[in-house]
Amino acid sequence: MLTALSIRDVLLIEALDLELGEGLTVLTGETGAGKSILLDSLGLALGARADSGLVRAGAGRAMVSATFSVPSGHALNALLRDHEIDLENGEVVLRRAVRADGGSRAWINDQPAAAGLLRDVGALLVEVHGQHDERGLLDARGHRALLDTFGRHEEELRATSRAYEFWKVSVAELEAARTEIADADRDREYLDHAIAELEALQPEPGEEAALAEERAGMLAGQRVAEDLTAISEELSGADGGAARLRAAARRLGRIAESHALLDASLQALDRALLETDEAEAKLAAAGEALAFDEARLDAVETRLFDLRGLARKHRVEADRLSELLSQFLERRTRIERGSEQLASLEQAVKAAATAYDTAAAILSQKRTAAAERLDAAVAAELAPLKLDAARFQTAISPLPQGERGAVGADRVAFEISTNPGADFGPLVKIASGGELSRFILALKVALAGQAEAGTMIFDEIDRGVGGATASAIGARLARLAEDAQVLTVTHSPQVAARGAHHLHIEKRVQNGATRTNVAPLPGTARTEEIARMLSGTAVTDEARAQAARLLG
């Protein structure tokens, strides 16, 4: 709900601060007093196009602030959270500044905001209806949602949306399978050849490292084999060093008792023989460890060459060749089972499409029933609004297959016929200005309580009518105001008398300058204003009496 409006330096308004209340607020004043300025100012705060021509002559900039109270569950809360803007005590302030030299700035709760966001916020807070307004109820793109809200189709919409999403997922899985099988089919010959190669080789994880280590050991043995043989002959042969040491030790043993030094020498020789025996044992062990078979070396090198060549061919590490074989086998199995899998997926798509069609058909039935109720509700409003010959219908037609979606399979449009025998057509193309505004009012009354916006503005919706029709318009505006805040600019005393609040707009000349002012009217002044609207410039006692009766 709009609770306050502050305007600075907009056209003829120098400074204006208004507080607004619940229910129906009427704005009256003589033609040219500046009612449109007030609405243009509010439009600026709601994100309308910034025109530097709105800046009052002599001022550097125009500034408008609009304050709204917002319920906790309102859709605006989520929108502002998405833009990291918090509501302050359930209140949002939209502020717009327009410079005289061009350019504008916008704020939401004192945080800078783009004009586009301001428009999105304004659309959630205020609905503006007038003779030339082509948004809101005149936009056929929103008619389906309005009908669904009127018919309370939340459960059916959820079921249809779930069925649609499941259907789309099923179709995506089928297309992916078809693509995969088609790609694999083209590679069938390659797969068979690659599998045959890998199965013939039978690679094992870790095999390359083990073979490389074995090969390195054998090559090392090949290099030192001749040296080991020569060393063994030098040390252990019949005339080798070990044999000579043993012979020397035997001869020394026969004379060692002759002198202590000879005995010490014998002990040293014994130690040398022990070390020599250990050296011989280690040489023998090394020979066994480094021994190799030429055939085995050839086999190991051939296996390594094959493993590494196949790994390069498939651009993987040799240790992943066995994993690659498993992947190829699985891929070939999918090809072989492709027809069976496709048949299963195709059946799933058919089942999902049937489920969607069923859910959409139930929603369509609900919409048809709701359309009949809405048509009857609107029809009941037309005669009192002097639209006796007019007819209204909610046209529901099936969407083409490719356009069906999460909200169902229907195109919904509100249509009218203003004369007997005339064809139905869109509201905006068939109705004249005065008829259109009254059709909008009839629709708003029928859809009462369905709008998200807490504030509705009707700009001269009663133009061109009077008497009983104006009274009917006033009664319906008052009815709308039971569920939402309604502001209406009016020239009709019958409508003005219905207001819970009455704002008077007047133009004054002060110090040679023309200014527009807006002020609430107390009881006596309000009676006088309605009497003026009844009688014109000269207010008569009879007009005052009639005004009192209207207010009563």
Steps between C-alpha positions, in 0.01 A plus 500: 500500500621850414531684831683820402595696190755782499549718191756774443524725195291302253338737245257718698561321832769669704468297819231250593481238776198271512400228741258242364274251673322175433185460296384731220674836456345738248688787334294785359562844361417716206629408157863607462561517875782249476359155571714351226809655660429305816473172310808579289694566819397167647587336169855634531539329837364179346763495225331685214722666237689795643427819305699809587195700384334403830746714698339824620626810321794650688572183702810286456323170548169335585471247784218258582479253790227240546469299821319166509413258777552141383357180658754236606389245240499741207694403186699823531691355796661230285579746219677740736691216669630394159645851466629508860254769605322456831155624595518726801216419741285381211548828316655583164585849375540560127682821415577653160690814404496656151750772405396798291800440272403134447567173680342346808583296807292256700513357852314226683521538877789740441698243301579595138287304254461471123186644342413151378494366854291799604247407229492138616443610858235753395312236299470286814373791709268703276257435216410801286181485291390768261340551163828470313679253725605191304660310785354282773161363403545605136812289457383157380826344620374533857144375446579134556661572838203719601255223410705243694510725805127563472432126470749406776681252279816477711487122544428433131779740397749320724396160362529624140837660565638180659369289212650739246843495664499118520396482134783733396755298700377178334530657155852622581605152615360344182678751276827450688470121458425535131800726450729271698388188313525674163853616582595156627349328196723703275799379704399130513778382267757699695368359829522141381860548384604681818340238723670219307840670544450559871362152566794346315743701713309452831667798676509509879519804731859547626641264237706765320690602815575136592627416153711815485663414831570141390647619171726752675636223726573269209674775301712582803600130528589491134738789544695354801491127407854493348648700789347261754652200320846658492480605865391149600795344314745748658368424845380143501686326220762225554771763484285781638562728792292300747691177426838675544387649833397156623835347392690780674293450816577122505878557474491779760308272732788254506748768625273735701613360831857613432421862579217712631505722192453198277195399704358854468558487127314166481202649684489791251503253210213308660295823518581579138383153398170555682444829313602329175244221559230768558604681181473174304152434641381852415642471147317172452172650626542803273561270209178314568305826546630653180471185295259534206349299222531651154163357398335647812659839429365492146155403626496779761612762249240387246222515762607849609510618139149366436357650819650841441410504131135422571493761777632763258247395240208553739663799672481353848749378756595133467347427842160618370488262202303240696252770608474613137419144395215493753365830363514376143325177595227695682459732204465208262246341733296821496505493122386139499224581747423835339169403342373356827610810695353739247170316506490530880582872490248564224235328710599719798463813286156390383394434859633838614325677210175324586537603865561859393202496263282366780616767747464775238153374406388515864636854520319589177172368644552708813575805286186448292287481815673805650454690172126440515488635855713800408289575191186491713657725764608756240164484323327588826709817519446624144137620509545726806802653326288592195645221290169316450567398140854385567608143552813362660662161458811322614626334184695178561672335203757219476861594453705342220692195614831686502369781722359286779688528825502494877183713524297275276374476145261796483504850359273729704377841389231734631282616210200729459227582253349844546204468264244227431620270222851644502797265518700459817847652509773623738391763752747761384398473134121482536400741776502879486678696771200532732384142439847366555539662839164361611585154370820515703300593807255215442789258468673636808182456704456143372864425579490683834760373743712331229754776436843502663524879497357658813426834329280560196471834320214586264553811290167664404334165454161676522562742212199540273244342733276636772196427711433134573808383308730727697335381819559138394866578430534658843339198666737260325807706581391498863458122483852461360628721780381245756793273401756751372590865506331679208581850373283652232510829315138594435271772369190321622336610826344155534847344499654769720232448765603134535854580612626426849753780440467804277797693357440828322737615227508868414718741308591835660699804394740612774742788452452482127569126483245224440511213747300178540403398851329190638325499835259268686148638532327502839125435526355843414757572230435160350127568478579831327730328247242237411237777468737679260533180297119479486420859406812646343650837588199640687433272797130505597327396820327230301840368389621504861195304608552247222869471597401432859259230386774335289741507793231367729 
